[in-house]
């Protein structure tokens, strides 16, 4: 287990602020040992909660050209055929994973291939499970031409708490399955769009692990 690079600055600043607050409280309540201990305990809990959010656990990654891996930790909340208007402009199968604040928030490439399209969209911060969050919230869209042939679209979506999306890919990049393509801070969602004939390997409500759980199989 390690701390993700996106959290190091936040954790350092948080630690300094909490230490300063503890010094102030102890200074103004020199005789109130119980209050001081309770406050110190509360700040430790706050720091640990933020620390766990930025954890980056080791994952046993594997690659296979026709299998899509979960792009993030979380729960499968959508499996349905939808019209995808941004890139394909036709019907695709959508698989969506909701990431709660206690999930690991590293986002990973679901498949290896060439990035054919990338776009960042500023937007709103509706709750991540809202049907319109996929098209109205702050988000990124990545389309990869997989090594297997079919194009796969995946989208980071900011939620009500997530106010910053980070990405590490650009058009023309070669990406490897399971490697990090970004990070979403404080809870959100990732949508994946695959061809209609792809075989889904997960169920609604199932918990998945980014880079490990197979979510569907492409038809070659």
PDB file of C-alpha atoms in Angstrom:
ATOM      1  CA  UNK A   1       0.000   0.000   0.000  1.00  0.00           C
ATOM      2  CA  UNK A   2       1.272   3.478  -0.866  1.00  0.00           C
ATOM      3  CA  UNK A   3      -0.050   7.039  -0.950  1.00  0.00           C
ATOM      4  CA  UNK A   4      -0.979   8.215  -4.438  1.00  0.00           C
ATOM      5  CA  UNK A   5       0.967  11.188  -5.774  1.00  0.00           C
ATOM      6  CA  UNK A   6      -2.263  13.204  -6.174  1.00  0.00           C
ATOM      7  CA  UNK A   7      -2.755  13.158  -2.410  1.00  0.00           C
ATOM      8  CA  UNK A   8       0.711  14.029  -1.113  1.00  0.00           C
ATOM      9  CA  UNK A   9       0.324  17.808  -1.208  1.00  0.00           C
ATOM     10  CA  UNK A  10      -3.215  17.682   0.191  1.00  0.00           C
ATOM     11  CA  UNK A  11      -2.112  15.404   3.021  1.00  0.00           C
ATOM     12  CA  UNK A  12       0.879  17.612   3.870  1.00  0.00           C
ATOM     13  CA  UNK A  13      -1.250  20.772   3.999  1.00  0.00           C
ATOM     14  CA  UNK A  14      -3.968  18.967   5.980  1.00  0.00           C
ATOM     15  CA  UNK A  15      -1.394  17.734   8.488  1.00  0.00           C
ATOM     16  CA  UNK A  16      -0.021  21.257   9.004  1.00  0.00           C
ATOM     17  CA  UNK A  17      -3.507  22.735   9.461  1.00  0.00           C
ATOM     18  CA  UNK A  18      -4.567  20.042  11.942  1.00  0.00           C
ATOM     19  CA  UNK A  19      -1.351  20.412  13.938  1.00  0.00           C
ATOM     20  CA  UNK A  20      -1.854  24.189  14.085  1.00  0.00           C
ATOM     21  CA  UNK A  21      -5.441  23.735  15.269  1.00  0.00           C
ATOM     22  CA  UNK A  22      -4.317  21.316  17.958  1.00  0.00           C
ATOM     23  CA  UNK A  23      -1.716  23.783  19.210  1.00  0.00           C
ATOM     24  CA  UNK A  24      -4.325  26.542  19.370  1.00  0.00           C
ATOM     25  CA  UNK A  25      -6.837  24.372  21.226  1.00  0.00           C
ATOM     26  CA  UNK A  26      -4.228  23.118  23.696  1.00  0.00           C
ATOM     27  CA  UNK A  27      -3.045  26.695  24.284  1.00  0.00           C
ATOM     28  CA  UNK A  28      -6.539  28.046  25.026  1.00  0.00           C
ATOM     29  CA  UNK A  29      -7.656  24.987  27.026  1.00  0.00           C
ATOM     30  CA  UNK A  30      -4.601  24.210  29.118  1.00  0.00           C
ATOM     31  CA  UNK A  31      -6.659  22.857  31.980  1.00  0.00           C
ATOM     32  CA  UNK A  32      -9.228  20.961  29.932  1.00  0.00           C
ATOM     33  CA  UNK A  33      -7.385  17.703  29.272  1.00  0.00           C
ATOM     34  CA  UNK A  34     -10.494  15.769  28.233  1.00  0.00           C
ATOM     35  CA  UNK A  35     -11.512  18.381  25.658  1.00  0.00           C
ATOM     36  CA  UNK A  36      -7.978  18.502  24.299  1.00  0.00           C
ATOM     37  CA  UNK A  37      -7.774  14.724  23.967  1.00  0.00           C
ATOM     38  CA  UNK A  38     -11.154  14.532  22.248  1.00  0.00           C
ATOM     39  CA  UNK A  39     -10.180  17.250  19.795  1.00  0.00           C
ATOM     40  CA  UNK A  40      -6.839  15.588  19.080  1.00  0.00           C
ATOM     41  CA  UNK A  41      -8.589  12.264  18.510  1.00  0.00           C
ATOM     42  CA  UNK A  42     -11.066  13.882  16.116  1.00  0.00           C
ATOM     43  CA  UNK A  43      -8.264  15.454  14.055  1.00  0.00           C
ATOM     44  CA  UNK A  44      -6.457  12.104  13.854  1.00  0.00           C
ATOM     45  CA  UNK A  45      -9.650  10.477  12.523  1.00  0.00           C
ATOM     46  CA  UNK A  46     -10.083  13.267   9.952  1.00  0.00           C
ATOM     47  CA  UNK A  47      -6.511  12.829   8.754  1.00  0.00           C
ATOM     48  CA  UNK A  48      -6.857   9.044   8.507  1.00  0.00           C
ATOM     49  CA  UNK A  49     -10.080   9.392   6.491  1.00  0.00           C
ATOM     50  CA  UNK A  50      -8.349  11.650   3.983  1.00  0.00           C
ATOM     51  CA  UNK A  51      -5.305   9.371   3.962  1.00  0.00           C
ATOM     52  CA  UNK A  52      -7.371   6.283   3.103  1.00  0.00           C
ATOM     53  CA  UNK A  53      -8.965   8.144   0.206  1.00  0.00           C
ATOM     54  CA  UNK A  54      -5.555   8.613  -1.445  1.00  0.00           C
ATOM     55  CA  UNK A  55      -4.342   5.068  -0.906  1.00  0.00           C
ATOM     56  CA  UNK A  56      -2.973   3.272  -3.950  1.00  0.00           C
ATOM     57  CA  UNK A  57      -2.891  -0.475  -3.292  1.00  0.00           C
ATOM     58  CA  UNK A  58      -0.874  -2.963  -5.306  1.00  0.00           C
ATOM     59  CA  UNK A  59      -2.888  -4.765  -7.965  1.00  0.00           C
ATOM     60  CA  UNK A  60      -2.165  -8.057  -9.744  1.00  0.00           C
ATOM     61  CA  UNK A  61      -2.569  -6.793 -13.309  1.00  0.00           C
ATOM     62  CA  UNK A  62      -2.942  -9.013 -16.358  1.00  0.00           C
ATOM     63  CA  UNK A  63      -3.552  -8.205 -20.001  1.00  0.00           C
ATOM     64  CA  UNK A  64      -5.761  -9.812 -22.624  1.00  0.00           C
ATOM     65  CA  UNK A  65      -6.704  -8.120 -25.879  1.00  0.00           C
ATOM     66  CA  UNK A  66     -10.416  -8.978 -25.883  1.00  0.00           C
ATOM     67  CA  UNK A  67     -11.202  -8.650 -22.154  1.00  0.00           C
ATOM     68  CA  UNK A  68     -12.047  -5.288 -20.566  1.00  0.00           C
ATOM     69  CA  UNK A  69     -10.952  -4.736 -16.984  1.00  0.00           C
ATOM     70  CA  UNK A  70     -12.799  -2.483 -14.551  1.00  0.00           C
ATOM     71  CA  UNK A  71     -11.378   1.054 -14.884  1.00  0.00           C
ATOM     72  CA  UNK A  72     -11.989   1.783 -11.193  1.00  0.00           C
ATOM     73  CA  UNK A  73     -12.986   0.331  -7.840  1.00  0.00           C
ATOM     74  CA  UNK A  74     -16.664   0.608  -6.976  1.00  0.00           C
ATOM     75  CA  UNK A  75     -20.122  -0.786  -7.657  1.00  0.00           C
ATOM     76  CA  UNK A  76     -21.729  -1.480 -11.035  1.00  0.00           C
ATOM     77  CA  UNK A  77     -24.761   0.821 -11.252  1.00  0.00           C
ATOM     78  CA  UNK A  78     -25.630   0.762 -14.972  1.00  0.00           C
ATOM     79  CA  UNK A  79     -25.678  -1.997 -17.605  1.00  0.00           C
ATOM     80  CA  UNK A  80     -27.798  -0.963 -20.594  1.00  0.00           C
ATOM     81  CA  UNK A  81     -27.857  -0.186 -24.290  1.00  0.00           C
ATOM     82  CA  UNK A  82     -27.819   3.571 -24.900  1.00  0.00           C
ATOM     83  CA  UNK A  83     -27.258   6.106 -27.662  1.00  0.00           C
ATOM     84  CA  UNK A  84     -23.748   7.567 -27.317  1.00  0.00           C
ATOM     85  CA  UNK A  85     -23.848  11.100 -28.807  1.00  0.00           C
ATOM     86  CA  UNK A  86     -20.342  12.490 -28.343  1.00  0.00           C
ATOM     87  CA  UNK A  87     -18.156  10.226 -30.470  1.00  0.00           C
ATOM     88  CA  UNK A  88     -19.930   7.157 -31.878  1.00  0.00           C
ATOM     89  CA  UNK A  89     -23.329   8.763 -32.511  1.00  0.00           C
ATOM     90  CA  UNK A  90     -24.940   5.344 -32.410  1.00  0.00           C
ATOM     91  CA  UNK A  91     -26.058   2.682 -29.943  1.00  0.00           C
ATOM     92  CA  UNK A  92     -23.513   1.231 -27.525  1.00  0.00           C
ATOM     93  CA  UNK A  93     -23.554  -0.910 -24.413  1.00  0.00           C
ATOM     94  CA  UNK A  94     -22.855   1.171 -21.308  1.00  0.00           C
ATOM     95  CA  UNK A  95     -21.341  -0.149 -18.076  1.00  0.00           C
ATOM     96  CA  UNK A  96     -21.040   2.372 -15.249  1.00  0.00           C
ATOM     97  CA  UNK A  97     -19.125   2.064 -11.977  1.00  0.00           C
ATOM     98  CA  UNK A  98     -19.948   4.298  -9.018  1.00  0.00           C
ATOM     99  CA  UNK A  99     -17.003   5.192  -6.774  1.00  0.00           C
ATOM    100  CA  UNK A 100     -17.922   6.127  -3.202  1.00  0.00           C
ATOM    101  CA  UNK A 101     -15.615   8.305  -1.051  1.00  0.00           C
ATOM    102  CA  UNK A 102     -14.197   5.173   0.600  1.00  0.00           C
ATOM    103  CA  UNK A 103     -13.174   3.524  -2.699  1.00  0.00           C
ATOM    104  CA  UNK A 104      -9.711   3.732  -4.244  1.00  0.00           C
ATOM    105  CA  UNK A 105      -9.964   6.575  -6.786  1.00  0.00           C
ATOM    106  CA  UNK A 106      -7.226   5.631  -9.211  1.00  0.00           C
ATOM    107  CA  UNK A 107      -8.682   5.178 -12.716  1.00  0.00           C
ATOM    108  CA  UNK A 108      -7.085   2.587 -14.991  1.00  0.00           C
ATOM    109  CA  UNK A 109      -7.078   1.799 -18.698  1.00  0.00           C
ATOM    110  CA  UNK A 110      -9.659  -0.962 -19.234  1.00  0.00           C
ATOM    111  CA  UNK A 111      -7.861  -2.154 -22.362  1.00  0.00           C
ATOM    112  CA  UNK A 112      -4.615  -1.707 -24.293  1.00  0.00           C
ATOM    113  CA  UNK A 113      -4.511   0.271 -27.512  1.00  0.00           C
ATOM    114  CA  UNK A 114      -4.152   3.675 -29.184  1.00  0.00           C
ATOM    115  CA  UNK A 115      -5.931   6.791 -27.883  1.00  0.00           C
ATOM    116  CA  UNK A 116      -7.940   8.005 -30.890  1.00  0.00           C
ATOM    117  CA  UNK A 117      -9.856  10.769 -29.101  1.00  0.00           C
ATOM    118  CA  UNK A 118      -9.604  12.745 -25.879  1.00  0.00           C
ATOM    119  CA  UNK A 119     -11.653  15.675 -24.624  1.00  0.00           C
ATOM    120  CA  UNK A 120     -12.132  17.450 -21.299  1.00  0.00           C
ATOM    121  CA  UNK A 121     -15.577  18.912 -20.591  1.00  0.00           C
ATOM    122  CA  UNK A 122     -16.156  21.467 -17.818  1.00  0.00           C
ATOM    123  CA  UNK A 123     -19.584  21.046 -16.287  1.00  0.00           C
ATOM    124  CA  UNK A 124     -21.839  20.661 -13.271  1.00  0.00           C
ATOM    125  CA  UNK A 125     -21.473  18.552 -10.121  1.00  0.00           C
ATOM    126  CA  UNK A 126     -24.682  16.537  -9.963  1.00  0.00           C
ATOM    127  CA  UNK A 127     -24.592  13.425  -7.782  1.00  0.00           C
ATOM    128  CA  UNK A 128     -22.696  10.773  -9.726  1.00  0.00           C
ATOM    129  CA  UNK A 129     -25.657   8.363  -9.970  1.00  0.00           C
ATOM    130  CA  UNK A 130     -27.883  11.014 -11.605  1.00  0.00           C
ATOM    131  CA  UNK A 131     -28.740   9.936 -15.205  1.00  0.00           C
ATOM    132  CA  UNK A 132     -27.664  13.340 -16.568  1.00  0.00           C
ATOM    133  CA  UNK A 133     -24.268  13.317 -14.831  1.00  0.00           C
ATOM    134  CA  UNK A 134     -22.785  11.428 -17.813  1.00  0.00           C
ATOM    135  CA  UNK A 135     -23.483  14.364 -20.144  1.00  0.00           C
ATOM    136  CA  UNK A 136     -23.726  17.414 -17.851  1.00  0.00           C
ATOM    137  CA  UNK A 137     -21.055  16.988 -15.158  1.00  0.00           C
ATOM    138  CA  UNK A 138     -17.393  17.848 -15.423  1.00  0.00           C
ATOM    139  CA  UNK A 139     -15.868  14.886 -17.268  1.00  0.00           C
ATOM    140  CA  UNK A 140     -13.227  13.538 -19.601  1.00  0.00           C
ATOM    141  CA  UNK A 141     -13.850  11.286 -22.583  1.00  0.00           C
ATOM    142  CA  UNK A 142     -11.238   8.850 -23.886  1.00  0.00           C
ATOM    143  CA  UNK A 143     -11.656   6.616 -26.954  1.00  0.00           C
ATOM    144  CA  UNK A 144      -9.148   3.813 -27.424  1.00  0.00           C
ATOM    145  CA  UNK A 145      -8.741   1.679 -30.518  1.00  0.00           C
ATOM    146  CA  UNK A 146      -8.135  -1.606 -28.759  1.00  0.00           C
ATOM    147  CA  UNK A 147      -5.472  -4.102 -29.787  1.00  0.00           C
ATOM    148  CA  UNK A 148      -8.403  -6.443 -30.469  1.00  0.00           C
ATOM    149  CA  UNK A 149      -9.834  -3.973 -33.010  1.00  0.00           C
ATOM    150  CA  UNK A 150     -13.069  -2.521 -31.557  1.00  0.00           C
ATOM    151  CA  UNK A 151     -13.172   1.058 -30.244  1.00  0.00           C
ATOM    152  CA  UNK A 152     -13.863   1.500 -26.519  1.00  0.00           C
ATOM    153  CA  UNK A 153     -14.955   4.771 -24.910  1.00  0.00           C
ATOM    154  CA  UNK A 154     -14.503   5.447 -21.210  1.00  0.00           C
ATOM    155  CA  UNK A 155     -15.383   8.565 -19.284  1.00  0.00           C
ATOM    156  CA  UNK A 156     -14.322   9.983 -15.906  1.00  0.00           C
ATOM    157  CA  UNK A 157     -17.256  11.867 -14.338  1.00  0.00           C
ATOM    158  CA  UNK A 158     -17.034  14.233 -11.381  1.00  0.00           C
ATOM    159  CA  UNK A 159     -19.709  13.894  -8.709  1.00  0.00           C
ATOM    160  CA  UNK A 160     -21.193  16.160  -6.046  1.00  0.00           C
ATOM    161  CA  UNK A 161     -18.061  15.852  -3.896  1.00  0.00           C
ATOM    162  CA  UNK A 162     -15.448  15.355  -6.622  1.00  0.00           C
ATOM    163  CA  UNK A 163     -14.199  18.752  -7.749  1.00  0.00           C
ATOM    164  CA  UNK A 164     -11.088  17.777  -9.618  1.00  0.00           C
ATOM    165  CA  UNK A 165     -10.430  15.254 -12.365  1.00  0.00           C
ATOM    166  CA  UNK A 166      -6.832  14.406 -13.239  1.00  0.00           C
ATOM    167  CA  UNK A 167      -5.799  12.592 -16.426  1.00  0.00           C
ATOM    168  CA  UNK A 168      -2.503  11.287 -17.790  1.00  0.00           C
ATOM    169  CA  UNK A 169      -3.416  10.482 -21.419  1.00  0.00           C
ATOM    170  CA  UNK A 170      -3.652  12.442 -24.668  1.00  0.00           C
ATOM    171  CA  UNK A 171      -4.620  11.693 -28.251  1.00  0.00           C
ATOM    172  CA  UNK A 172      -2.023   9.566 -29.993  1.00  0.00           C
ATOM    173  CA  UNK A 173      -0.774   7.867 -26.821  1.00  0.00           C
ATOM    174  CA  UNK A 174      -0.328   4.116 -26.631  1.00  0.00           C
ATOM    175  CA  UNK A 175      -1.914   2.869 -23.406  1.00  0.00           C
ATOM    176  CA  UNK A 176      -1.552  -0.420 -21.566  1.00  0.00           C
ATOM    177  CA  UNK A 177      -4.366  -2.297 -19.890  1.00  0.00           C
ATOM    178  CA  UNK A 178      -4.463  -1.825 -16.129  1.00  0.00           C
ATOM    179  CA  UNK A 179      -2.116   1.162 -16.013  1.00  0.00           C
ATOM    180  CA  UNK A 180      -3.306   4.444 -14.502  1.00  0.00           C
ATOM    181  CA  UNK A 181      -4.933   6.921 -16.847  1.00  0.00           C
ATOM    182  CA  UNK A 182      -6.105   9.340 -14.161  1.00  0.00           C
ATOM    183  CA  UNK A 183      -7.523  10.067 -10.724  1.00  0.00           C
ATOM    184  CA  UNK A 184     -10.816  11.524  -9.477  1.00  0.00           C
ATOM    185  CA  UNK A 185     -10.803  13.236  -6.092  1.00  0.00           C
ATOM    186  CA  UNK A 186     -13.534  12.500  -3.522  1.00  0.00           C
ATOM    187  CA  UNK A 187     -16.061  10.176  -5.096  1.00  0.00           C
ATOM    188  CA  UNK A 188     -17.458   9.883  -8.609  1.00  0.00           C
ATOM    189  CA  UNK A 189     -18.202   7.533 -11.496  1.00  0.00           C
ATOM    190  CA  UNK A 190     -16.646   5.973 -14.611  1.00  0.00           C
ATOM    191  CA  UNK A 191     -18.695   5.032 -17.693  1.00  0.00           C
ATOM    192  CA  UNK A 192     -17.506   2.511 -20.293  1.00  0.00           C
ATOM    193  CA  UNK A 193     -19.099   2.203 -23.748  1.00  0.00           C
ATOM    194  CA  UNK A 194     -18.484  -0.931 -25.814  1.00  0.00           C
ATOM    195  CA  UNK A 195     -20.018  -2.457 -28.957  1.00  0.00           C
ATOM    196  CA  UNK A 196     -23.529  -3.854 -28.584  1.00  0.00           C
ATOM    197  CA  UNK A 197     -22.330  -7.407 -29.171  1.00  0.00           C
ATOM    198  CA  UNK A 198     -19.822  -7.300 -26.281  1.00  0.00           C
ATOM    199  CA  UNK A 199     -20.532  -9.912 -23.606  1.00  0.00           C
ATOM    200  CA  UNK A 200     -20.980  -8.368 -20.145  1.00  0.00           C
ATOM    201  CA  UNK A 201     -19.248 -10.309 -17.356  1.00  0.00           C
ATOM    202  CA  UNK A 202     -20.595  -8.377 -14.344  1.00  0.00           C
ATOM    203  CA  UNK A 203     -24.015  -7.793 -12.777  1.00  0.00           C
ATOM    204  CA  UNK A 204     -25.820  -4.754 -11.415  1.00  0.00           C
ATOM    205  CA  UNK A 205     -24.772  -4.075  -7.829  1.00  0.00           C
ATOM    206  CA  UNK A 206     -21.569  -6.107  -8.138  1.00  0.00           C
ATOM    207  CA  UNK A 207     -18.452  -4.656  -6.515  1.00  0.00           C
ATOM    208  CA  UNK A 208     -15.424  -4.524  -8.803  1.00  0.00           C
ATOM    209  CA  UNK A 209     -11.704  -3.798  -8.479  1.00  0.00           C
ATOM    210  CA  UNK A 210      -9.916  -1.548 -10.946  1.00  0.00           C
ATOM    211  CA  UNK A 211      -7.394  -3.405 -13.073  1.00  0.00           C
ATOM    212  CA  UNK A 212      -8.493  -6.820 -11.808  1.00  0.00           C
ATOM    213  CA  UNK A 213     -12.209  -7.491 -12.403  1.00  0.00           C
ATOM    214  CA  UNK A 214     -13.203  -8.451 -15.960  1.00  0.00           C
ATOM    215  CA  UNK A 215     -16.297  -6.438 -16.880  1.00  0.00           C
ATOM    216  CA  UNK A 216     -16.899  -7.607 -20.476  1.00  0.00           C
ATOM    217  CA  UNK A 217     -15.482  -9.485 -23.441  1.00  0.00           C
ATOM    218  CA  UNK A 218     -15.233  -8.006 -26.935  1.00  0.00           C
ATOM    219  CA  UNK A 219     -16.256  -9.974 -30.023  1.00  0.00           C
ATOM    220  CA  UNK A 220     -13.257 -10.337 -32.339  1.00  0.00           C
TER     221      UNK A 220
END
